[in-house]
Amino acid sequence: EEGRGIAYAKLFFRIGGYITKEWYPDFLAVRRGSMDFEDCYAEGTLSYDAKRVYEAARSVPRVLMPELKSMAAFGREEGSAFEQALTELQMGMFLTICGQRRRRNKYGEEYGWHCTEFCTIEQFWGEDFIRAAGELDPVEAEARITARVLELNPEAKKGTVRKFIRG
């Protein structure tokens, strides 16, 4: 909730990290180019569990993680599958964390601990921003990211840099 110039999600090595609005388009271009969710799912690069989660998430502007799990019809015994699907969608740059808030009871009163809130990247950054990112050349985008990584860390191994960029 720090502002719209930075996003936080499980983007790098399957763990959480920040990414600025400046670099988001380059990573998006490399990871999926102009392909949308349906394209990636049809190509077989996303799981059925990820489809369940994504369809639930895009049906609302923002959703708390426990509500998302329920909306996607994951039972208690499917907690691991739900977590994997969430990570898959964040690594594929389809969902991002957009804040935290507490749940509300039937009277509208807040209760419990704060929960992570998710939204689609289109809801977070805007449709035009995502469309423009999809028009970038993935090869050039990867070269820009690689150059920046090596500028900051000249000792970085080529394979690690590639994994960092491509997810």
Rosetta silent file (secondary structure, phi, psi, omega in degrees, C-alpha in Angstrom):
SEQUENCE: EEGRGIAYAKLFFRIGGYITKEWYPDFLAVRRGSMDFEDCYAEGTLSYDAKRVYEAARSVPRVLMPELKSMAAFGREEGSAFEQALTELQMGMFLTICGQRRRRNKYGEEYGWHCTEFCTIEQFWGEDFIRAAGELDPVEAEARITARVLELNPEAKKGTVRKFIRG
SCORE:     score description
SCORE:     0.000 S_00000001
   1 L     0.000   18.338 -177.693    0.000    0.000    0.000 S_00000001
   2 L   -78.476  -10.907 -178.972    3.056    2.229   -0.365 S_00000001
   3 L   139.149  175.779 -176.187    1.910    3.544   -3.721 S_00000001
   4 L   -93.622    8.596  179.599    1.575    2.537   -7.312 S_00000001
   5 L   -90.829   -2.344 -176.636    5.229    2.890   -8.239 S_00000001
   6 E  -150.015  144.144  178.217    6.204   -0.477   -6.775 S_00000001
   7 E  -122.295  157.747  177.666    4.680   -3.944   -6.531 S_00000001
   8 E  -131.139  130.354  178.147    5.357   -6.844   -4.197 S_00000001
   9 E  -166.839  173.471  172.997    4.845  -10.498   -5.061 S_00000001
  10 E   -79.969   90.750 -174.373    6.603  -13.841   -5.266 S_00000001
  11 E  -113.916  -26.478 -171.124    8.496  -12.936   -8.416 S_00000001
  12 E  -123.631  117.475 -179.788   12.093  -13.979   -7.948 S_00000001
  13 L    57.397   29.290  177.303   13.186  -17.535   -7.158 S_00000001
  14 L    66.144   22.094  175.420    9.626  -18.217   -5.888 S_00000001
  15 E  -125.182  163.300 -176.253   10.051  -15.842   -2.931 S_00000001
  16 E   -67.920  146.775  176.925    8.663  -12.382   -2.280 S_00000001
  17 E  -166.635  159.689  178.433   10.314   -9.307   -3.676 S_00000001
  18 E   -91.864  150.142  174.619    9.653   -5.765   -4.797 S_00000001
  19 E  -142.654  133.700 -177.333    9.651   -4.624   -8.410 S_00000001
  20 E   -83.199  160.426  177.893    9.381   -1.047   -9.604 S_00000001
  21 L   -61.683  -30.176  179.003    7.015    0.225  -12.258 S_00000001
  22 L   -63.367  -40.192 -175.113   10.070    1.076  -14.368 S_00000001
  23 L   -96.190  -15.406 -177.249   11.228   -2.567  -14.578 S_00000001
  24 H   -55.777  -46.714 -178.995    7.882   -4.355  -14.506 S_00000001
  25 H   -59.087  -37.795  179.848    7.268   -4.100  -18.280 S_00000001
  26 H   -65.496  -45.770  178.278   10.645   -5.664  -19.089 S_00000001
  27 H   -63.914  -40.457  178.701   10.061   -8.636  -16.786 S_00000001
  28 H   -62.961  -42.095  179.298    6.530   -9.036  -18.124 S_00000001
  29 H   -61.182  -40.590 -179.431    7.799   -8.992  -21.713 S_00000001
  30 H   -72.291  -44.330 -173.086   10.316  -11.733  -20.926 S_00000001
  31 H   -74.391  -34.493  179.800    8.027  -13.914  -18.851 S_00000001
  32 L  -150.361    1.870  176.328    4.946  -13.906  -21.065 S_00000001
  33 L    55.474 -132.186 -178.485    5.130  -11.203  -23.720 S_00000001
  34 L   -92.862    7.043 -178.901    1.717  -10.286  -25.065 S_00000001
  35 L   -73.333  135.274  175.112    0.132  -13.570  -23.950 S_00000001
  36 L   -95.590 -175.737 -176.607   -2.806  -13.255  -21.585 S_00000001
  37 H   -58.583  -46.116 -177.019   -3.966  -15.840  -19.069 S_00000001
  38 H   -61.270  -40.366  177.743   -6.100  -17.752  -21.555 S_00000001
  39 H   -61.415  -47.713 -178.607   -3.190  -17.997  -24.020 S_00000001
  40 H   -65.177  -39.955  179.134   -0.820  -19.320  -21.360 S_00000001
  41 H   -66.523  -43.640  179.381   -3.375  -21.797  -20.033 S_00000001
  42 H   -63.360  -32.643  179.235   -4.181  -23.054  -23.538 S_00000001
  43 H   -75.915  -14.372  178.486   -0.441  -23.462  -24.184 S_00000001
  44 L    89.098   14.044 -179.313   -0.173  -25.611  -21.051 S_00000001
  45 L   -89.337   -5.125  177.597    2.178  -23.351  -19.103 S_00000001
  46 L  -126.588  146.011 -176.894   -0.317  -22.862  -16.253 S_00000001
  47 L   -81.652  165.398  176.089   -1.991  -25.491  -14.088 S_00000001
  48 H   -64.425  -37.577  177.714   -5.693  -26.121  -13.592 S_00000001
  49 H   -62.451  -39.781  176.557   -5.322  -25.019   -9.954 S_00000001
  50 H   -62.700  -37.651  177.543   -3.861  -21.705  -11.164 S_00000001
  51 H   -62.252  -44.453  178.318   -6.883  -21.347  -13.450 S_00000001
  52 H   -57.953  -46.301 -178.184   -9.246  -21.846  -10.506 S_00000001
  53 H   -68.078  -45.902 -176.489   -7.468  -19.177   -8.475 S_00000001
  54 H   -63.551  -43.423  179.823   -7.106  -16.693  -11.332 S_00000001
  55 H   -62.225  -37.004  176.693  -10.746  -16.894  -12.389 S_00000001
  56 H   -68.506  -43.766 -176.999  -11.815  -16.224   -8.811 S_00000001
  57 H   -65.129  -39.817 -176.488   -9.346  -13.333   -8.401 S_00000001
  58 L   -78.539   -5.831  178.849  -10.314  -11.541  -11.578 S_00000001
  59 L   -80.885   -9.986  179.614  -13.997  -11.636  -10.683 S_00000001
  60 L  -136.817  156.032 -179.235  -13.435   -8.966   -7.994 S_00000001
  61 L   -64.492  -43.206 -179.208  -11.215   -5.860   -7.795 S_00000001
  62 L  -147.137  144.889 -177.622   -9.308   -7.015   -4.682 S_00000001
  63 E  -146.336  137.549  176.359   -9.621  -10.135   -2.576 S_00000001
  64 E   -72.212  148.040 -176.915   -8.204  -11.367    0.719 S_00000001
  65 H   -55.385  -46.090  179.098   -6.279  -14.618    0.568 S_00000001
  66 H   -62.889  -36.084  177.766   -8.750  -16.621    2.738 S_00000001
  67 H   -68.589  -38.825  179.239  -11.663  -15.362    0.622 S_00000001
  68 H   -63.078  -42.650  178.420   -9.779  -16.195   -2.577 S_00000001
  69 H   -59.996  -43.116  178.857   -9.173  -19.743   -1.366 S_00000001
  70 H   -68.128  -45.334 -179.311  -12.874  -20.123   -0.661 S_00000001
  71 H   -61.420  -33.330 -179.545  -13.965  -18.493   -3.941 S_00000001
  72 L   -85.860    2.900  175.687  -11.674  -20.855   -5.892 S_00000001
  73 L    62.520   43.225  173.218  -13.267  -23.810   -4.024 S_00000001
  74 L   -94.126  127.848  177.615  -10.104  -25.103   -2.363 S_00000001
  75 L   -84.316  176.105 -179.363  -10.816  -27.249    0.680 S_00000001
  76 H   -57.617  -38.127 -177.752   -8.733  -27.545    3.826 S_00000001
  77 H   -75.117   -6.891 -178.687   -6.834  -30.526    2.443 S_00000001
  78 H  -105.067   19.507 -178.217   -5.853  -28.519   -0.655 S_00000001
  79 H   -56.345  -42.313 -179.813   -3.890  -25.814    1.145 S_00000001
  80 H   -65.705  -42.935  179.198   -0.619  -26.778   -0.498 S_00000001
  81 H   -63.120  -39.072  178.482   -2.159  -26.824   -3.988 S_00000001
  82 H   -63.709  -47.291  179.246   -3.665  -23.378   -3.359 S_00000001
  83 H   -60.662  -42.067  178.682   -0.307  -21.948   -2.220 S_00000001
  84 H   -63.546  -41.048  179.234    1.439  -23.434   -5.262 S_00000001
  85 H   -65.004  -41.290  177.423   -1.182  -21.961   -7.595 S_00000001
  86 H   -60.797  -44.811  178.757   -0.793  -18.527   -5.971 S_00000001
  87 H   -63.745  -43.340  178.636    2.979  -18.676   -6.404 S_00000001
  88 H   -58.025  -42.609 -179.597    2.597  -19.848  -10.010 S_00000001
  89 H   -70.916  -33.529  176.809    0.333  -16.890  -10.787 S_00000001
  90 H   -72.226  -43.097  178.685    2.676  -14.395   -9.135 S_00000001
  91 H   -64.474  -33.439  178.039    5.745  -15.809  -10.905 S_00000001
  92 L   -82.173   -1.864  177.789    3.832  -15.672  -14.195 S_00000001
  93 L    64.034   48.005  174.139    2.929  -12.066  -13.433 S_00000001
  94 L  -109.372  -33.738  177.818   -0.837  -12.555  -13.384 S_00000001
  95 E  -124.281  152.620  174.276   -1.493  -11.706   -9.707 S_00000001
  96 E  -142.512  160.059  175.766    0.210   -9.358   -7.297 S_00000001
  97 E   -79.920  130.168 -177.091   -0.181   -8.416   -3.673 S_00000001
  98 E  -120.855   12.388  176.060   -2.045   -5.130   -3.451 S_00000001
  99 E   150.629 -169.815  175.868   -2.305   -4.630    0.279 S_00000001
 100 E  -142.603  145.276  172.300   -3.414   -6.040    3.597 S_00000001
 101 E  -159.361  167.940 -179.503   -6.591   -5.652    5.557 S_00000001
 102 E   -90.308  153.832  176.735   -8.608   -7.388    8.208 S_00000001
 103 E   -71.533  164.110  177.867  -11.629   -9.553    7.517 S_00000001
 104 E  -123.110  142.627  177.049  -15.116   -8.323    8.348 S_00000001
 105 L   -84.340 -175.178 -176.074  -17.887  -10.193   10.083 S_00000001
 106 L   -66.310  -13.190  178.028  -21.522  -10.165    8.994 S_00000001
 107 L   -96.381    2.255  179.545  -22.003   -6.837   10.825 S_00000001
 108 L    83.802    8.835 -179.536  -19.189   -5.162    8.889 S_00000001
 109 L   -89.360  137.717  177.866  -16.849   -5.105   11.892 S_00000001
 110 E   -72.096  148.780  175.939  -13.175   -5.890   11.392 S_00000001
 111 E  -152.466  160.049  174.621  -11.693   -8.834   13.244 S_00000001
 112 E    72.449 -170.171  179.809   -8.520  -10.914   13.469 S_00000001
 113 E   -76.627  161.665  173.304   -5.108  -10.370   11.967 S_00000001
 114 E   -67.629  143.993  178.717   -4.463   -8.538    8.735 S_00000001
 115 E  -118.129  150.881  176.695   -4.593  -10.777    5.659 S_00000001
 116 E   -68.209  137.617 -179.855   -2.800  -10.427    2.346 S_00000001
 117 E  -113.578  133.964 -178.434   -4.937   -8.926   -0.397 S_00000001
 118 E  -114.792  156.452  170.859   -4.460   -9.871   -4.065 S_00000001
 119 E  -151.348  165.718  175.569   -5.494   -8.368   -7.381 S_00000001
 120 E   -72.364  159.208  179.329   -4.672   -8.970  -11.030 S_00000001
 121 H   -68.447  -27.263  175.957   -1.782   -7.004  -12.469 S_00000001
 122 H   -65.104  -38.080  177.792   -4.244   -5.278  -14.816 S_00000001
 123 H   -71.771  -32.385 -177.698   -6.135   -4.004  -11.782 S_00000001
 124 H   -76.851  -51.471 -175.609   -2.899   -2.973  -10.073 S_00000001
 125 H   -95.884  -26.025 -176.404   -1.065   -1.250  -12.955 S_00000001
 126 L   106.979  145.584 -177.715   -3.906   -0.610  -15.425 S_00000001
 127 H   -59.151  -44.737 -177.480   -4.878   -2.222  -18.722 S_00000001
 128 H   -63.140  -40.255  179.486   -2.951    0.280  -20.898 S_00000001
 129 H   -61.681  -45.433 -179.011    0.269   -0.236  -18.938 S_00000001
 130 H   -68.024  -40.747  178.452    0.048   -4.030  -19.350 S_00000001
 131 H   -61.786  -43.708  179.182   -0.849   -3.772  -23.039 S_00000001
 132 H   -64.558  -38.672  178.376    2.178   -1.521  -23.678 S_00000001
 133 H   -63.906  -35.674  179.445    4.445   -3.938  -21.793 S_00000001
 134 H   -67.512  -15.587  179.951    3.214   -6.762  -24.012 S_00000001
 135 L   -90.289   -6.452  178.829    4.477   -4.881  -27.070 S_00000001
 136 L   -71.476  149.944  175.675    8.100   -4.838  -25.872 S_00000001
 137 L   -76.464  119.739 -177.930   10.626   -7.122  -27.554 S_00000001
 138 H   -59.768  -35.479 -179.510   11.399   -9.922  -25.037 S_00000001
 139 H   -66.831  -45.477  178.147   15.002  -10.296  -26.237 S_00000001
 140 H   -65.608  -39.174  179.161   15.708   -6.579  -25.805 S_00000001
 141 H   -62.581  -44.477  179.014   13.931   -6.564  -22.434 S_00000001
 142 H   -64.291  -38.055  177.745   16.044   -9.464  -21.183 S_00000001
 143 H   -63.523  -40.718  178.631   19.217   -7.714  -22.397 S_00000001
 144 H   -63.582  -45.033 -179.448   18.239   -4.531  -20.490 S_00000001
 145 H   -65.168  -45.568  179.969   17.584   -6.464  -17.283 S_00000001
 146 H   -57.825  -45.453  179.691   20.787   -8.496  -17.644 S_00000001
 147 H   -60.368  -41.186 -179.813   22.850   -5.335  -18.150 S_00000001
 148 H   -67.615  -42.660  178.584   21.341   -3.767  -15.032 S_00000001
 149 H   -60.815  -45.422 -178.826   21.917   -6.878  -12.917 S_00000001
 150 H   -69.526  -27.959  174.706   25.545   -7.081  -14.048 S_00000001
 151 H   -65.867  -42.069 -178.937   25.985   -3.362  -13.388 S_00000001
 152 H   -79.760  -31.061 -177.879   24.815   -3.892   -9.805 S_00000001
 153 L  -142.123   83.946 -177.110   26.511   -7.267   -9.365 S_00000001
 154 L   -61.414  -18.890 -178.883   29.357   -7.932  -11.821 S_00000001
 155 L   -85.908   -3.204 -175.689   30.024  -11.312  -10.147 S_00000001
 156 L   -61.463  136.993  179.065   26.547  -12.675  -10.947 S_00000001
 157 L   -79.382  141.140 -175.930   26.518  -16.041  -12.683 S_00000001
 158 H   -55.200  -44.797 -179.106   24.871  -16.163  -16.103 S_00000001
 159 H   -65.307  -38.954  178.661   22.526  -19.050  -15.178 S_00000001
 160 H   -67.548  -40.831  177.981   21.409  -17.370  -11.968 S_00000001
 161 H   -62.536  -44.684  179.824   20.716  -14.118  -13.789 S_00000001
 162 H   -60.181  -44.541  179.495   18.681  -15.976  -16.405 S_00000001
 163 H   -65.037  -38.529  177.430   16.665  -17.758  -13.695 S_00000001
 164 H   -59.615  -44.189 -176.253   16.135  -14.441  -11.877 S_00000001
 165 H   -74.627  -48.329 -172.752   14.760  -12.856  -15.042 S_00000001
 166 H   -84.081  -15.570  177.429   12.711  -15.699  -16.470 S_00000001
 167 L    88.445    0.000    0.000   11.321  -16.999  -13.218 S_00000001
